[in-house]
């Protein structure tokens, strides 16, 4: 009888909701994601669809542990009287059952809500600041992944060692939260993904682009397709324009839309206008920034330059996601195409969870989110979630999360006074020793 009572108490406990980090990811969202995408479990399983969603997110946080270890250490499987662990095949089948759709829905819903939470705190003259750029990530070298994603072309016609996916993201510069993302096969150009993402850029925003995204179709659609949506992008050296008004260093210019672009998009005008602002870096190098912010009184040239200089922060977010979370192992573990999509959506959710908790901790401490160390916050959250799974102290979870927030507040980035890291392209070292002849020395 005592054994039956104990078994009843264990089975009546709710599954560990480790993803309830600061209650940012409500269980209702998980429930709706699996219901809306038709992935809910019909019969009782040890790993129902809701728990598998937590598992996929956890795989990004515990990158160097096997899936079975993650399930066991985080206690994700529901208790059962006749089994003490979940087999590897059962875990793989559970992931296959839910697919990638619930994770995609959950990412878009959570990202939209999380970015909007503290948006008013980080506005720049009434606008939210975003950056859009692309990146690549290796996938497991399976036949299915290679057929679907493709690979880069190496020297002498050789194909890259690993298949790769290409992604384009829209990232909030203030908090590094990924607001939106699209990704797929490597051969699809970043401009194609960007056109899909442009339609989902929020209103009252300024988006900073790399010069590779300079396109009349892309930028005109950004401005005309929403309310108060603006851009800042560096001009290419071969771009030609006609000066409409203004003085040297700050002009309104007019550019012709190419016939090829108008053939693809007949709605484009024959000419499009932008404001051209001259920017000079610390080494005296000049570049021209094009922007749709034409109000010189509200947005000075220095404001435009300052916004563009913050665009490098999206590269920092890629480093945090790919190097810090994946531990320099840039290969996703999934062998199937659907598994790769599922895994990457889960990684984006996990990254946003860490970044959101860092933003909350920074607010409590009166700091900027950039002053909190990502890697130390990442390790702290790993430890706290493992501890919560071991103790299963549900009543103490609010205290646990409060303590986590306090620890994050004590983890500012320690930078030497006056240190300035300038981004520069480094020359690649020679793989072999260079042989110096005597006649070269004379």
Short mmCIF file of C-alpha atoms in Angstrom, two decimals:
data_model
loop_
_atom_site.label_atom_id
_atom_site.label_comp_id
_atom_site.label_asym_id
_atom_site.label_seq_id
_atom_site.Cartn_x
_atom_site.Cartn_y
_atom_site.Cartn_z
CA UNK A 1 0.00 0.00 0.00
CA UNK A 2 2.81 2.39 0.87
CA UNK A 3 4.47 1.75 -2.50
CA UNK A 4 1.18 2.47 -4.28
CA UNK A 5 0.76 5.73 -2.38
CA UNK A 6 4.30 6.84 -3.21
CA UNK A 7 3.79 5.95 -6.86
CA UNK A 8 0.57 8.01 -6.92
CA UNK A 9 2.38 11.02 -5.45
CA UNK A 10 5.15 10.82 -8.03
CA UNK A 11 2.80 10.37 -10.97
CA UNK A 12 0.59 13.24 -9.84
CA UNK A 13 3.50 15.72 -10.00
CA UNK A 14 3.43 17.96 -13.08
CA UNK A 15 6.27 17.59 -15.59
CA UNK A 16 9.25 19.82 -14.98
CA UNK A 17 8.70 23.09 -16.83
CA UNK A 18 12.35 24.20 -16.86
CA UNK A 19 11.52 26.48 -19.77
CA UNK A 20 9.42 28.53 -17.39
CA UNK A 21 12.55 30.63 -16.93
CA UNK A 22 11.14 33.72 -15.26
CA UNK A 23 7.76 32.52 -16.60
CA UNK A 24 8.73 33.95 -19.98
CA UNK A 25 7.57 30.85 -21.85
CA UNK A 26 4.08 29.97 -20.53
CA UNK A 27 2.95 26.38 -20.70
CA UNK A 28 -0.19 27.60 -22.53
CA UNK A 29 1.99 28.64 -25.49
CA UNK A 30 3.47 25.14 -25.68
CA UNK A 31 0.01 23.59 -25.47
CA UNK A 32 -1.36 25.86 -28.19
CA UNK A 33 1.68 25.28 -30.43
CA UNK A 34 1.22 21.51 -30.51
CA UNK A 35 -2.57 21.80 -30.82
CA UNK A 36 -2.52 24.41 -33.60
CA UNK A 37 0.00 22.43 -35.65
CA UNK A 38 -1.73 19.08 -35.11
CA UNK A 39 1.18 17.58 -33.17
CA UNK A 40 -0.52 16.87 -29.85
CA UNK A 41 -0.17 13.36 -28.42
CA UNK A 42 -3.38 11.34 -28.68
CA UNK A 43 -2.48 8.65 -26.17
CA UNK A 44 -0.53 8.93 -22.94
CA UNK A 45 3.21 8.71 -23.55
CA UNK A 46 6.25 9.14 -21.38
CA UNK A 47 7.39 11.87 -23.79
CA UNK A 48 4.21 13.68 -24.93
CA UNK A 49 4.45 16.46 -27.49
CA UNK A 50 4.63 19.21 -24.87
CA UNK A 51 7.66 17.62 -23.21
CA UNK A 52 9.39 17.06 -26.55
CA UNK A 53 9.16 20.80 -27.23
CA UNK A 54 11.04 21.41 -23.96
CA UNK A 55 13.54 18.76 -25.02
CA UNK A 56 14.32 20.41 -28.35
CA UNK A 57 14.92 23.75 -26.61
CA UNK A 58 17.11 22.04 -24.01
CA UNK A 59 19.29 20.45 -26.71
CA UNK A 60 20.59 23.92 -27.58
CA UNK A 61 21.43 24.69 -23.95
CA UNK A 62 23.18 21.35 -23.33
CA UNK A 63 24.88 21.02 -26.70
CA UNK A 64 27.65 18.61 -25.67
CA UNK A 65 25.37 16.08 -24.00
CA UNK A 66 23.52 13.28 -25.75
CA UNK A 67 19.76 13.47 -26.11
CA UNK A 68 19.30 10.66 -23.60
CA UNK A 69 21.44 12.49 -21.05
CA UNK A 70 19.39 15.66 -21.49
CA UNK A 71 16.15 13.74 -20.98
CA UNK A 72 17.47 12.05 -17.83
CA UNK A 73 19.24 15.02 -16.22
CA UNK A 74 16.36 17.44 -16.77
CA UNK A 75 13.81 14.76 -15.83
CA UNK A 76 11.69 15.51 -18.91
CA UNK A 77 10.02 12.10 -19.19
CA UNK A 78 6.81 11.49 -17.31
CA UNK A 79 7.16 8.89 -14.51
CA UNK A 80 6.12 5.29 -15.20
CA UNK A 81 6.02 2.34 -12.73
CA UNK A 82 7.45 -0.16 -15.25
CA UNK A 83 10.35 1.87 -16.72
CA UNK A 84 13.16 3.87 -15.15
CA UNK A 85 14.48 5.48 -18.34
CA UNK A 86 13.47 6.31 -21.92
CA UNK A 87 15.27 4.51 -24.72
CA UNK A 88 17.13 6.42 -27.44
CA UNK A 89 14.78 5.13 -30.12
CA UNK A 90 11.76 6.39 -28.18
CA UNK A 91 13.28 9.85 -27.94
CA UNK A 92 14.07 9.92 -31.67
CA UNK A 93 10.53 8.79 -32.52
CA UNK A 94 9.08 11.44 -30.21
CA UNK A 95 10.99 14.17 -32.05
CA UNK A 96 9.86 12.82 -35.41
CA UNK A 97 6.22 12.82 -34.31
CA UNK A 98 6.03 16.54 -33.55
CA UNK A 99 8.22 17.79 -36.42
CA UNK A 100 9.33 21.41 -36.77
CA UNK A 101 5.96 23.21 -36.98
CA UNK A 102 5.34 23.61 -33.21
CA UNK A 103 8.84 25.01 -32.68
CA UNK A 104 8.42 27.47 -35.57
CA UNK A 105 5.07 28.67 -34.20
CA UNK A 106 6.49 28.98 -30.69
CA UNK A 107 9.51 30.98 -31.88
CA UNK A 108 7.43 33.53 -33.79
CA UNK A 109 4.91 33.93 -30.97
CA UNK A 110 7.52 34.24 -28.22
CA UNK A 111 9.84 36.53 -30.21
CA UNK A 112 7.02 38.94 -31.02
CA UNK A 113 5.97 39.16 -27.37
CA UNK A 114 9.46 39.28 -25.87
CA UNK A 115 10.78 42.04 -28.13
CA UNK A 116 7.70 44.15 -27.38
CA UNK A 117 7.98 43.75 -23.59
CA UNK A 118 10.67 46.38 -22.97
CA UNK A 119 10.52 48.07 -26.36
CA UNK A 120 9.65 51.50 -24.95
CA UNK A 121 12.75 51.43 -22.74
CA UNK A 122 15.18 51.17 -25.69
CA UNK A 123 13.59 53.45 -28.29
CA UNK A 124 15.76 55.77 -30.35
CA UNK A 125 13.78 58.98 -30.89
CA UNK A 126 10.56 56.97 -30.89
CA UNK A 127 11.85 54.15 -33.12
CA UNK A 128 12.95 50.60 -32.41
CA UNK A 129 16.39 49.70 -33.76
CA UNK A 130 16.89 46.46 -35.68
CA UNK A 131 19.60 44.94 -37.84
CA UNK A 132 19.11 42.46 -40.68
CA UNK A 133 21.90 40.20 -41.87
CA UNK A 134 22.61 36.64 -42.95
CA UNK A 135 24.65 33.74 -41.64
CA UNK A 136 25.29 30.07 -42.38
CA UNK A 137 25.42 26.97 -40.21
CA UNK A 138 26.68 23.49 -40.95
CA UNK A 139 24.38 20.49 -40.74
CA UNK A 140 25.18 16.83 -40.21
CA UNK A 141 26.63 15.24 -43.34
CA UNK A 142 23.77 12.92 -44.24
CA UNK A 143 22.50 12.18 -47.73
CA UNK A 144 19.13 13.81 -46.99
CA UNK A 145 20.71 17.00 -45.65
CA UNK A 146 23.11 17.25 -48.58
CA UNK A 147 20.29 16.86 -51.13
CA UNK A 148 18.08 19.48 -49.45
CA UNK A 149 20.50 22.09 -48.10
CA UNK A 150 23.42 21.76 -50.50
CA UNK A 151 26.95 22.89 -49.72
CA UNK A 152 29.43 25.60 -50.60
CA UNK A 153 31.72 25.18 -53.60
CA UNK A 154 35.37 24.81 -52.63
CA UNK A 155 38.47 25.35 -54.75
CA UNK A 156 39.02 23.34 -57.95
CA UNK A 157 35.33 22.47 -58.18
CA UNK A 158 35.25 20.52 -54.93
CA UNK A 159 32.09 20.55 -52.83
CA UNK A 160 32.16 21.64 -49.18
CA UNK A 161 32.73 18.99 -46.54
CA UNK A 162 29.38 19.66 -44.83
CA UNK A 163 25.92 20.68 -46.02
CA UNK A 164 24.96 24.17 -44.87
CA UNK A 165 21.78 26.07 -44.18
CA UNK A 166 21.53 29.79 -44.88
CA UNK A 167 19.59 32.07 -42.52
CA UNK A 168 18.60 35.73 -42.45
CA UNK A 169 17.55 37.22 -39.10
CA UNK A 170 16.04 40.44 -37.82
CA UNK A 171 17.67 41.26 -34.48
CA UNK A 172 16.83 43.95 -31.91
CA UNK A 173 20.06 45.89 -31.38
CA UNK A 174 19.31 46.92 -27.79
CA UNK A 175 18.72 43.43 -26.38
CA UNK A 176 20.08 41.12 -29.14
CA UNK A 177 16.74 39.32 -29.19
CA UNK A 178 16.04 37.68 -32.55
CA UNK A 179 12.75 39.26 -33.64
CA UNK A 180 12.28 37.12 -36.75
CA UNK A 181 14.17 34.63 -38.90
CA UNK A 182 13.94 32.68 -42.15
CA UNK A 183 16.30 29.93 -43.24
CA UNK A 184 16.64 27.06 -45.67
CA UNK A 185 18.95 25.67 -48.38
CA UNK A 186 22.39 27.20 -48.80
CA UNK A 187 21.90 27.94 -52.52
CA UNK A 188 19.02 30.37 -51.87
CA UNK A 189 20.41 33.90 -51.93
CA UNK A 190 20.16 36.09 -48.83
CA UNK A 191 18.20 38.69 -50.83
CA UNK A 192 15.39 36.20 -51.44
CA UNK A 193 15.13 35.44 -47.70
CA UNK A 194 15.32 39.17 -46.92
CA UNK A 195 12.36 39.95 -49.19
CA UNK A 196 10.28 37.46 -47.23
CA UNK A 197 11.42 38.96 -43.94
CA UNK A 198 10.80 42.58 -45.00
CA UNK A 199 7.03 42.14 -44.83
CA UNK A 200 7.29 41.24 -41.13
CA UNK A 201 9.43 44.19 -39.96
CA UNK A 202 7.51 46.01 -37.17
CA UNK A 203 6.12 49.51 -37.56
CA UNK A 204 7.92 52.53 -36.10
CA UNK A 205 11.34 50.97 -36.62
CA UNK A 206 14.75 51.65 -38.14
CA UNK A 207 16.49 48.66 -39.74
CA UNK A 208 20.22 48.72 -40.42
CA UNK A 209 21.48 46.63 -43.35
CA UNK A 210 24.82 45.52 -44.72
CA UNK A 211 25.64 46.93 -48.16
CA UNK A 212 25.01 43.51 -49.70
CA UNK A 213 21.28 44.14 -49.20
CA UNK A 214 21.28 47.35 -51.24
CA UNK A 215 18.29 46.92 -53.54
CA UNK A 216 15.64 49.40 -54.63
CA UNK A 217 12.98 46.71 -54.45
CA UNK A 218 13.92 45.67 -50.93
CA UNK A 219 14.25 49.16 -49.46
CA UNK A 220 11.23 50.67 -51.23
CA UNK A 221 9.05 47.76 -50.09
CA UNK A 222 10.28 48.26 -46.53
CA UNK A 223 9.25 51.93 -46.49
CA UNK A 224 5.97 51.56 -48.39
CA UNK A 225 4.85 48.29 -46.84
CA UNK A 226 4.35 49.51 -43.26
CA UNK A 227 3.92 52.51 -40.99
CA UNK A 228 7.08 54.52 -40.19
CA UNK A 229 9.54 51.84 -41.30
CA UNK A 230 12.97 53.19 -42.22
CA UNK A 231 16.39 51.91 -43.26
CA UNK A 232 20.09 52.78 -43.00
CA UNK A 233 22.48 51.10 -45.43
CA UNK A 234 25.99 51.91 -46.76
CA UNK A 235 26.21 52.80 -50.44
CA UNK A 236 28.31 50.73 -52.82
CA UNK A 237 31.31 52.40 -54.43
CA UNK A 238 29.86 52.04 -57.94
CA UNK A 239 26.42 53.46 -57.09
CA UNK A 240 25.53 56.56 -59.09
CA UNK A 241 22.97 59.22 -58.19
CA UNK A 242 21.77 62.73 -58.92
CA UNK A 243 21.84 65.32 -56.11
CA UNK A 244 18.39 66.82 -55.52
CA UNK A 245 19.14 69.10 -52.57
CA UNK A 246 21.42 69.57 -49.57
CA UNK A 247 25.09 70.33 -48.99
CA UNK A 248 28.27 68.26 -49.05
CA UNK A 249 28.07 65.40 -46.58
CA UNK A 250 24.27 65.48 -46.21
CA UNK A 251 22.23 65.41 -49.40
CA UNK A 252 18.96 64.17 -50.84
CA UNK A 253 19.82 62.06 -53.88
CA UNK A 254 17.84 60.40 -56.64
CA UNK A 255 18.75 57.04 -58.19
CA UNK A 256 17.39 55.22 -61.20
CA UNK A 257 15.75 51.84 -60.71
CA UNK A 258 17.26 49.29 -63.08
CA UNK A 259 15.06 47.88 -65.86
CA UNK A 260 15.71 44.38 -64.52
CA UNK A 261 14.31 45.33 -61.11
CA UNK A 262 11.23 46.97 -62.64
CA UNK A 263 10.64 43.91 -64.79
CA UNK A 264 10.57 41.73 -61.66
CA UNK A 265 8.49 44.24 -59.70
CA UNK A 266 6.38 46.51 -61.99
CA UNK A 267 5.16 48.55 -59.00
CA UNK A 268 8.60 50.08 -58.53
CA UNK A 269 8.99 53.73 -59.66
CA UNK A 270 11.48 54.79 -62.31
CA UNK A 271 13.49 56.69 -59.67
CA UNK A 272 13.82 56.40 -55.90
CA UNK A 273 15.16 58.92 -53.41
CA UNK A 274 17.21 58.66 -50.24
CA UNK A 275 19.28 60.80 -47.93
CA UNK A 276 23.05 60.38 -48.35
CA UNK A 277 25.12 61.06 -45.21
CA UNK A 278 28.91 61.05 -45.24
CA UNK A 279 30.47 59.03 -42.39
CA UNK A 280 34.15 59.14 -41.38
CA UNK A 281 35.60 56.43 -39.13
CA UNK A 282 38.44 56.73 -36.59
CA UNK A 283 41.07 56.07 -39.28
CA UNK A 284 39.76 58.78 -41.58
CA UNK A 285 38.10 56.41 -44.04
CA UNK A 286 34.93 57.71 -45.64
CA UNK A 287 31.71 55.95 -46.55
CA UNK A 288 28.27 57.15 -47.54
CA UNK A 289 25.17 55.98 -45.70
CA UNK A 290 21.80 55.95 -47.45
CA UNK A 291 18.69 56.35 -45.31
CA UNK A 292 14.99 57.10 -45.58
CA UNK A 293 15.21 59.36 -42.48
CA UNK A 294 15.07 62.65 -44.38
CA UNK A 295 14.13 64.93 -41.46
CA UNK A 296 17.46 66.69 -40.77
CA UNK A 297 16.17 68.49 -37.68
CA UNK A 298 15.06 65.34 -35.92
CA UNK A 299 17.80 63.06 -37.24
CA UNK A 300 21.17 64.71 -37.56
CA UNK A 301 23.93 63.18 -39.62
CA UNK A 302 25.70 62.09 -36.43
CA UNK A 303 22.53 60.21 -35.36
CA UNK A 304 22.51 58.27 -38.63
CA UNK A 305 26.18 57.36 -38.24
CA UNK A 306 25.65 56.32 -34.61
CA UNK A 307 22.79 53.98 -35.53
CA UNK A 308 24.82 52.35 -38.29
CA UNK A 309 27.82 51.79 -36.01
CA UNK A 310 25.60 49.66 -33.77
CA UNK A 311 24.83 47.27 -36.63
CA UNK A 312 27.88 45.15 -35.72
CA UNK A 313 25.94 43.92 -32.70
CA UNK A 314 24.10 41.44 -34.92
CA UNK A 315 27.47 39.78 -35.57
CA UNK A 316 27.89 39.53 -31.79
CA UNK A 317 24.53 37.77 -31.54
CA UNK A 318 25.62 35.28 -34.23
CA UNK A 319 28.82 34.62 -32.27
CA UNK A 320 26.82 34.03 -29.09
CA UNK A 321 24.42 31.68 -30.83
CA UNK A 322 26.92 29.71 -32.92
CA UNK A 323 30.12 29.76 -30.87
CA UNK A 324 29.03 30.20 -27.24
CA UNK A 325 25.88 28.03 -27.27
CA UNK A 326 27.21 25.41 -29.68
CA UNK A 327 30.64 25.45 -28.02
CA UNK A 328 32.55 26.07 -31.29
CA UNK A 329 30.97 22.93 -32.74
CA UNK A 330 29.20 24.52 -35.69
CA UNK A 331 27.45 21.37 -36.86
CA UNK A 332 23.81 20.74 -36.00
CA UNK A 333 23.29 17.19 -34.81
CA UNK A 334 20.11 16.21 -36.70
CA UNK A 335 20.48 13.74 -39.58
CA UNK A 336 17.11 14.54 -41.21
CA UNK A 337 15.90 17.71 -42.92
CA UNK A 338 12.87 18.07 -40.63
CA UNK A 339 15.12 17.50 -37.63
CA UNK A 340 17.46 20.31 -38.73
CA UNK A 341 14.57 22.76 -39.02
CA UNK A 342 13.24 21.64 -35.64
CA UNK A 343 16.66 21.92 -34.00
CA UNK A 344 17.41 25.40 -35.34
CA UNK A 345 14.02 26.79 -34.28
CA UNK A 346 14.69 25.36 -30.82
CA UNK A 347 18.14 26.97 -30.73
CA UNK A 348 16.65 30.37 -31.59
CA UNK A 349 14.09 30.03 -28.77
CA UNK A 350 16.79 28.99 -26.28
CA UNK A 351 19.01 31.91 -27.32
CA UNK A 352 16.13 34.37 -26.90
CA UNK A 353 15.34 32.93 -23.46
CA UNK A 354 18.88 33.63 -22.30
CA UNK A 355 18.91 37.09 -23.83
CA UNK A 356 15.52 37.97 -22.34
CA UNK A 357 16.57 36.95 -18.85
CA UNK A 358 19.78 38.97 -19.28
CA UNK A 359 17.70 42.02 -20.28
CA UNK A 360 15.48 41.63 -17.21
CA UNK A 361 18.52 41.30 -14.96
CA UNK A 362 20.09 44.38 -16.55
CA UNK A 363 16.94 46.40 -15.88
CA UNK A 364 16.90 45.32 -12.24
CA UNK A 365 20.58 46.26 -11.86
CA UNK A 366 20.28 49.53 -13.74
CA UNK A 367 22.66 48.38 -16.49
CA UNK A 368 22.48 47.99 -20.24
CA UNK A 369 21.93 44.42 -21.53
CA UNK A 370 25.32 44.71 -23.26
CA UNK A 371 27.00 44.96 -19.84
CA UNK A 372 25.93 41.43 -18.89
CA UNK A 373 28.29 38.63 -19.94
CA UNK A 374 26.46 36.21 -22.22
CA UNK A 375 28.70 33.20 -21.60
CA UNK A 376 28.56 33.57 -17.80
CA UNK A 377 24.79 34.06 -17.91
CA UNK A 378 24.51 31.00 -20.17
CA UNK A 379 26.48 28.84 -17.73
CA UNK A 380 24.50 30.16 -14.77
CA UNK A 381 21.19 29.25 -16.41
CA UNK A 382 22.51 25.79 -17.31
CA UNK A 383 23.45 25.16 -13.69
CA UNK A 384 20.20 26.49 -12.23
CA UNK A 385 18.01 24.47 -14.58
CA UNK A 386 19.92 21.28 -13.83
CA UNK A 387 19.62 21.95 -10.10
CA UNK A 388 15.86 22.54 -10.45
CA UNK A 389 15.46 19.23 -12.29
CA UNK A 390 17.39 17.30 -9.64
CA UNK A 391 15.53 18.73 -6.67
CA UNK A 392 12.13 19.05 -8.36
CA UNK A 393 11.36 21.79 -5.85
CA UNK A 394 8.36 23.31 -7.61
CA UNK A 395 7.38 25.37 -4.59
CA UNK A 396 10.86 26.89 -4.50
CA UNK A 397 10.99 27.74 -8.21
CA UNK A 398 10.09 31.45 -7.75
CA UNK A 399 12.90 31.74 -5.18
CA UNK A 400 15.24 29.93 -7.56
CA UNK A 401 14.47 32.31 -10.41
CA UNK A 402 14.87 35.32 -8.13
CA UNK A 403 18.30 34.04 -7.11
CA UNK A 404 19.19 33.45 -10.78
CA UNK A 405 18.26 37.06 -11.57
CA UNK A 406 20.41 38.29 -8.68
CA UNK A 407 23.39 36.26 -9.90
CA UNK A 408 23.04 37.61 -13.43
CA UNK A 409 23.13 41.16 -12.08
CA UNK A 410 26.59 40.41 -10.67
CA UNK A 411 27.98 39.33 -14.05
CA UNK A 412 28.90 42.50 -15.97
CA UNK A 413 31.39 42.31 -18.80
CA UNK A 414 34.81 43.17 -17.44
CA UNK A 415 36.44 45.43 -20.03
CA UNK A 416 39.72 47.23 -19.58
CA UNK A 417 39.36 51.05 -19.43
CA UNK A 418 39.89 52.64 -22.81
CA UNK A 419 39.89 49.32 -24.66
CA UNK A 420 38.47 49.53 -28.15
CA UNK A 421 38.16 46.50 -30.42
CA UNK A 422 38.11 47.59 -34.05
CA UNK A 423 36.65 45.09 -36.50
CA UNK A 424 39.10 44.29 -39.28
CA UNK A 425 39.59 41.58 -41.89
CA UNK A 426 42.63 39.53 -40.90
CA UNK A 427 44.88 37.97 -43.53
CA UNK A 428 44.91 34.20 -43.39
CA UNK A 429 48.24 32.66 -42.33
CA UNK A 430 50.18 30.46 -44.75
CA UNK A 431 49.65 26.76 -44.19
CA UNK A 432 53.25 25.94 -45.13
CA UNK A 433 56.58 27.50 -44.30
CA UNK A 434 57.64 30.08 -46.88
CA UNK A 435 60.99 29.21 -48.40
CA UNK A 436 63.29 32.23 -48.65
CA UNK A 437 66.02 32.11 -51.32
CA UNK A 438 69.41 33.70 -50.81
CA UNK A 439 68.94 36.01 -53.79
CA UNK A 440 65.85 37.47 -52.09
CA UNK A 441 67.99 38.47 -49.10
CA UNK A 442 70.59 40.30 -51.23
#
